[in-house]
Amino acid sequence: MNGPETVAGWLARAEAFLAERGVPEASANAEFLMAEVLEVGRGRVLAERAAALSQRNSMHFWEFVKRRGRRMPLAYVLGWQPFAGCRIKVNESVLVPRPETEELVTLAVSEAEALGRRSLQVVDVGTGSGCVAVALAKRLPTAQVYATDVSPAALKLAEENAMANHVSTRVRVLREDLFKPHSGAAWADLAVSNPPYIPSAAVDGLEPEVLKEPRLALDGGKDGLDHIRAIAGDARRLVKPGGRLVLEFGSGQAAAVARILAKAGLSQVRIFTDLQGVERLAAASV
Ligand SMILES: C[S@@+](CC[C@H](N)C(=O)[O-])C[C@H]1O[C@@H](n2cnc3c(N)ncnc32)[C@H](O)[C@@H]1O
């Protein structure tokens, strides 16, 4: 393949190509793709700028760049995403784990620790890639985590991620529809969820990268709150008395979420901001 010879030359070509196609942060994206090809961290790429890129690596790099240029999310092109200290495999059947969801994990861990229970039964509702379930299993060494979803492809990936992150003995995937309420005695100490919460009418207006993610992971119904209503309504059948529910929701939904949780009979409803100062998380006692 003809093209520039050095890493710097390929980076410049990729940056121009990606920028022309409207990819935000084209330069950083080119560096992440190069880092993957060179099997080094992004910081190391700059140190390699003057090095020649082999023909094999040039072809590999340009394949990545073309996919990213079609507005495929960077994480899908790379096949993985860092999340809360874990390496999470991703593909088009799951949402790309977001940095704000790492804050959901932090909040869930502090809620779990506040319970002070020796053994913990945790459920992650709508697990997708399994990022939350895997990170919780890592941070809560005595927890048994149940990772639920309706998507068999997502559950397969969640299982792979539990295995790759060495927590498969404590993460069990379950195909379960949260719109089918639980029967039997409540068993969980902590329920966590980052459910779909985008209002249906807003989904089509999202960035091209987000539209490559499964609609099932995004669309929260007319006002975006269908899944949150279902989880809140089911919380007392799922979580033991005194246990906790921790949720992520969308910007502008805090007041409605607090109302839904209170109406479902949950107590100590608290709303938390993310690192940008936006109200995005809720915790409540069951
Ligand atoms: C916003 S994604 C979150 C994925 C992952 N937990 C994360 O934080 O990156 C929501 C997930 O809920 C799942 N989901 C949608 N409807 C569901 C339902 N009725 N029951 C269970 N899971 C559902 C989707 O398949 C998707 O994986």
Coordinates of C-alpha atoms and ligand atoms in Angstrom, one line a residue:
M1 CA 0.0 0.0 0.0
N2 CA 1.4 3.4 -1.0
G3 CA 1.4 6.1 1.6
P4 CA 3.5 7.9 4.1
E5 CA 6.4 5.9 5.6
T6 CA 6.6 7.1 9.2
V7 CA 4.2 6.8 12.0
A8 CA 4.0 10.6 12.0
G9 CA 3.1 10.6 8.3
W10 CA 0.3 8.0 8.8
L11 CA -1.0 9.9 11.8
A12 CA -1.2 13.1 9.8
R13 CA -3.0 11.4 6.9
A14 CA -5.4 9.7 9.3
E15 CA -6.2 12.9 11.1
A16 CA -7.0 14.7 7.9
F17 CA -9.2 11.7 6.7
L18 CA -11.1 11.5 10.0
A19 CA -11.6 15.3 10.3
E20 CA -13.0 15.4 6.8
R21 CA -15.6 12.9 7.8
G22 CA -16.6 14.9 10.9
V23 CA -15.0 12.6 13.5
P24 CA -14.6 14.6 16.7
E25 CA -11.0 14.7 18.1
A26 CA -9.6 13.3 14.9
S27 CA -6.0 13.6 16.1
A28 CA -6.6 11.7 19.4
N29 CA -8.6 9.1 17.5
A30 CA -5.7 8.5 15.1
E31 CA -3.3 8.1 18.0
F32 CA -5.5 5.6 19.8
L33 CA -5.8 3.5 16.6
M34 CA -2.1 3.7 16.0
A35 CA -1.4 2.7 19.6
E36 CA -3.6 -0.4 19.1
V37 CA -1.7 -1.3 15.9
L38 CA 1.7 -0.8 17.6
E39 CA 0.4 -2.6 20.7
V40 CA 1.6 0.3 22.9
G41 CA -0.1 2.8 25.1
R42 CA -1.2 6.1 23.5
G43 CA 1.6 8.0 25.2
R44 CA 4.2 5.8 23.6
V45 CA 2.9 6.6 20.1
L46 CA 4.4 10.1 20.1
A47 CA 7.8 8.6 21.0
E48 CA 7.5 6.4 17.9
R49 CA 6.6 9.3 15.5
A50 CA 9.9 9.1 13.5
A51 CA 9.8 5.3 13.2
A52 CA 8.9 3.6 9.9
L53 CA 5.5 1.8 9.9
S54 CA 5.7 -1.7 8.4
Q55 CA 3.5 -2.4 5.4
R56 CA 1.5 -4.9 7.5
N57 CA 0.9 -2.3 10.2
S58 CA 0.1 0.4 7.7
M59 CA -2.7 -1.8 6.2
H60 CA -4.0 -2.7 9.6
F61 CA -4.0 0.9 10.7
W62 CA -5.7 2.1 7.5
E63 CA -8.4 -0.5 7.9
F64 CA -9.1 0.9 11.4
V65 CA -9.1 4.5 10.2
K66 CA -11.6 3.6 7.4
R67 CA -14.0 2.0 9.9
R68 CA -13.7 5.0 12.3
G69 CA -14.2 7.3 9.3
R70 CA -17.6 5.5 8.8
R71 CA -18.4 6.9 12.3
M72 CA -18.0 3.5 14.0
P73 CA -17.4 4.2 17.7
L74 CA -13.7 4.1 18.5
A75 CA -14.3 1.3 21.1
Y76 CA -16.0 -0.9 18.4
V77 CA -13.1 -0.4 16.1
L78 CA -10.6 -1.3 18.9
G79 CA -12.9 -4.0 20.2
W80 CA -12.5 -2.9 23.8
Q81 CA -12.9 -0.1 26.2
P82 CA -11.2 0.7 29.5
F83 CA -13.7 0.9 32.4
A84 CA -13.2 1.3 36.1
G85 CA -9.8 -0.4 35.9
C86 CA -11.1 -3.3 33.8
R87 CA -10.5 -4.1 30.1
I88 CA -14.0 -4.6 28.7
K89 CA -14.6 -6.2 25.3
V90 CA -17.3 -4.6 23.2
N91 CA -19.0 -5.1 20.0
E92 CA -22.1 -3.8 18.2
S93 CA -24.5 -5.8 20.4
V94 CA -23.7 -3.6 23.5
L95 CA -23.5 -0.1 24.6
V96 CA -19.9 1.3 24.8
P97 CA -19.3 1.7 28.6
R98 CA -19.2 5.5 29.5
P99 CA -17.0 7.2 31.9
E100 CA -20.0 8.5 33.9
T101 CA -21.0 4.9 34.5
E102 CA -17.8 4.5 36.4
E103 CA -19.3 6.9 38.9
L104 CA -22.3 4.6 39.2
V105 CA -19.9 1.8 40.2
T106 CA -18.3 4.1 42.8
L107 CA -21.6 5.0 44.3
A108 CA -22.8 1.3 44.3
V109 CA -19.7 0.3 46.1
S110 CA -20.1 2.9 48.8
E111 CA -23.8 1.9 49.2
A112 CA -22.8 -1.7 49.4
E113 CA -20.1 -1.0 52.0
A114 CA -22.6 1.1 54.0
L115 CA -24.8 -2.0 54.3
G116 CA -22.0 -3.7 56.2
R117 CA -23.2 -7.1 55.3
R118 CA -20.7 -10.0 55.2
S119 CA -21.9 -11.6 52.0
L120 CA -23.6 -9.6 49.3
Q121 CA -26.0 -10.6 46.6
V122 CA -25.9 -7.9 43.8
V123 CA -27.9 -7.6 40.7
D124 CA -27.0 -5.5 37.7
V125 CA -30.1 -4.9 35.6
G126 CA -29.4 -4.4 31.9
T127 CA -25.8 -5.5 32.0
G128 CA -24.9 -5.0 28.4
S129 CA -21.1 -5.7 28.1
G130 CA -21.1 -6.6 31.8
C131 CA -18.9 -3.6 32.6
V132 CA -20.8 -2.7 35.8
A133 CA -21.2 -6.3 37.0
V134 CA -17.5 -7.0 36.4
A135 CA -16.3 -3.8 38.1
L136 CA -18.5 -4.5 41.1
A137 CA -17.3 -8.0 41.4
K138 CA -13.7 -6.7 41.4
R139 CA -14.4 -4.0 44.0
L140 CA -16.6 -6.1 46.3
P141 CA -14.7 -9.3 46.8
T142 CA -17.4 -11.0 48.9
A143 CA -20.2 -10.2 46.4
Q144 CA -22.0 -12.6 44.2
V145 CA -23.2 -10.6 41.1
Y146 CA -26.1 -11.5 38.8
A147 CA -25.9 -9.7 35.5
T148 CA -29.2 -9.6 33.6
D149 CA -30.2 -8.5 30.2
V150 CA -32.7 -9.4 27.5
S151 CA -30.1 -9.5 24.8
P152 CA -28.4 -13.0 24.4
A153 CA -25.5 -11.4 22.5
A154 CA -24.9 -9.0 25.3
L155 CA -25.0 -11.8 27.9
K156 CA -22.5 -13.8 25.9
L157 CA -20.1 -10.8 25.9
A158 CA -20.8 -10.1 29.6
E159 CA -19.8 -13.7 30.4
E160 CA -16.6 -13.3 28.3
N161 CA -15.7 -10.1 30.2
A162 CA -16.3 -11.7 33.5
M163 CA -13.9 -14.5 32.4
A164 CA -11.3 -12.2 31.0
N165 CA -11.3 -10.1 34.2
H166 CA -11.1 -13.2 36.4
V167 CA -14.4 -12.8 38.2
S168 CA -16.4 -15.4 36.4
T169 CA -16.9 -17.5 39.6
R170 CA -18.8 -14.6 41.1
V171 CA -20.6 -13.1 38.1
R172 CA -23.6 -15.1 36.7
V173 CA -25.4 -13.9 33.6
L174 CA -29.2 -14.3 33.5
R175 CA -31.6 -13.7 30.6
E176 CA -34.3 -11.7 32.3
D177 CA -36.8 -9.1 31.2
L178 CA -37.1 -6.3 33.7
F179 CA -40.7 -5.7 32.5
K180 CA -41.6 -9.1 33.8
P181 CA -41.8 -8.5 37.6
H182 CA -40.2 -10.9 40.0
S183 CA -42.2 -13.3 42.1
G184 CA -41.0 -15.1 45.3
A185 CA -39.0 -13.6 48.1
A186 CA -36.7 -10.7 47.6
W187 CA -33.1 -11.9 47.6
A188 CA -30.7 -9.1 46.6
D189 CA -28.9 -6.7 48.9
L190 CA -28.1 -4.2 46.2
A191 CA -29.7 -3.6 42.7
V192 CA -27.8 -1.5 40.3
S193 CA -28.8 -0.3 36.8
N194 CA -27.8 2.0 34.0
P195 CA -31.0 1.4 32.0
P196 CA -31.9 2.9 28.6
Y197 CA -33.1 6.4 29.4
I198 CA -33.2 8.4 26.2
P199 CA -36.7 9.5 25.2
S200 CA -37.7 7.6 22.0
A201 CA -38.1 10.8 19.9
A202 CA -34.6 12.0 20.8
V203 CA -32.8 8.8 19.8
D204 CA -32.7 9.5 16.0
G205 CA -31.1 12.9 16.6
L206 CA -28.1 11.4 18.4
E207 CA -24.5 11.5 17.1
P208 CA -23.8 9.0 14.3
E209 CA -21.6 7.0 16.6
V210 CA -24.4 6.6 19.2
L211 CA -26.7 5.5 16.4
K212 CA -24.4 2.5 15.8
E213 CA -25.1 1.3 19.3
P214 CA -28.2 -1.0 19.9
R215 CA -31.4 0.9 20.1
L216 CA -32.4 -1.5 22.9
A217 CA -29.7 0.0 25.0
L218 CA -30.7 3.6 24.4
D219 CA -34.5 4.0 24.0
G220 CA -36.3 4.5 27.4
G221 CA -39.7 5.0 25.9
K222 CA -41.7 8.2 25.4
D223 CA -40.2 10.2 28.3
G224 CA -37.1 8.0 28.7
L225 CA -38.3 6.8 32.1
D226 CA -40.1 3.5 31.2
H227 CA -37.2 1.3 32.5
I228 CA -36.7 3.4 35.6
R229 CA -40.4 3.1 36.4
A230 CA -40.2 -0.7 35.9
I231 CA -37.1 -1.1 38.1
A232 CA -38.5 1.1 40.9
G233 CA -41.8 -0.7 40.7
D234 CA -40.1 -4.1 41.1
A235 CA -37.4 -3.0 43.6
R236 CA -39.2 -4.3 46.7
R237 CA -39.8 -7.7 45.1
L238 CA -36.2 -7.9 44.1
V239 CA -34.2 -6.2 47.0
K240 CA -34.5 -7.3 50.6
P241 CA -35.7 -4.8 53.2
G242 CA -32.9 -2.4 54.1
G243 CA -31.1 -3.1 50.8
R244 CA -30.3 -0.4 48.2
L245 CA -31.1 0.5 44.7
V246 CA -28.6 2.6 42.7
L247 CA -29.5 4.1 39.3
E248 CA -28.0 6.1 36.5
F249 CA -30.3 8.4 34.6
G250 CA -30.2 11.2 32.0
S251 CA -29.5 14.9 32.3
G252 CA -32.8 16.7 33.3
Q253 CA -34.4 13.6 34.7
A254 CA -33.4 14.0 38.4
A255 CA -36.7 15.4 39.7
A256 CA -38.8 12.8 37.9
V257 CA -36.6 9.9 39.0
A258 CA -36.7 11.1 42.6
R259 CA -40.5 11.2 42.4
I260 CA -40.7 7.7 40.8
L261 CA -38.5 6.2 43.5
A262 CA -40.5 7.8 46.3
K263 CA -43.8 6.8 44.7
A264 CA -42.6 3.2 44.6
G265 CA -42.3 3.3 48.4
L266 CA -38.5 3.6 48.6
S267 CA -37.0 5.7 51.3
Q268 CA -33.9 7.9 51.7
V269 CA -33.9 8.9 48.1
R270 CA -30.7 10.7 47.2
I271 CA -29.6 12.3 44.0
F272 CA -25.9 12.7 43.1
T273 CA -24.1 14.7 40.5
D274 CA -21.5 13.4 38.1
L275 CA -18.0 14.9 37.7
Q276 CA -19.4 17.6 35.5
G277 CA -21.8 18.6 38.2
V278 CA -24.8 17.2 36.4
E279 CA -27.4 15.3 38.4
R280 CA -27.1 11.8 37.0
L281 CA -27.3 9.2 39.8
A282 CA -29.8 8.1 42.4
A283 CA -29.6 5.9 45.4
A284 CA -32.5 4.7 47.6
S285 CA -33.2 2.3 50.4
V286 CA -35.7 -0.5 50.0
Ligands
LIG1 C1 -27.8 1.7 28.7 S1 -27.5 0.0 28.4 C2 -26.3 -0.3 29.8 C3 -25.3 -1.3 29.5 C4 -24.3 -1.4 30.6 N1 -24.9 -1.8 31.9 C5 -23.5 -0.2 30.7 O1 -23.7 0.6 31.7 O2 -22.7 0.1 29.8 C6 -29.0 -0.8 28.9 C7 -29.0 -2.3 28.8 O3 -30.3 -2.7 29.2 C8 -30.7 -3.8 28.4 N2 -32.2 -3.8 28.4 C9 -33.1 -3.2 27.6 N3 -34.3 -3.5 27.9 C10 -34.3 -4.5 28.8 C11 -35.2 -5.2 29.6 N4 -36.5 -5.1 29.3 N5 -34.8 -6.1 30.5 C12 -33.5 -6.2 30.8 N6 -32.5 -5.5 30.1 C13 -32.9 -4.7 29.2 C14 -30.1 -3.5 27.0 O4 -30.0 -4.6 26.2 C15 -28.8 -2.8 27.4 O5 -27.8 -3.8 27.4

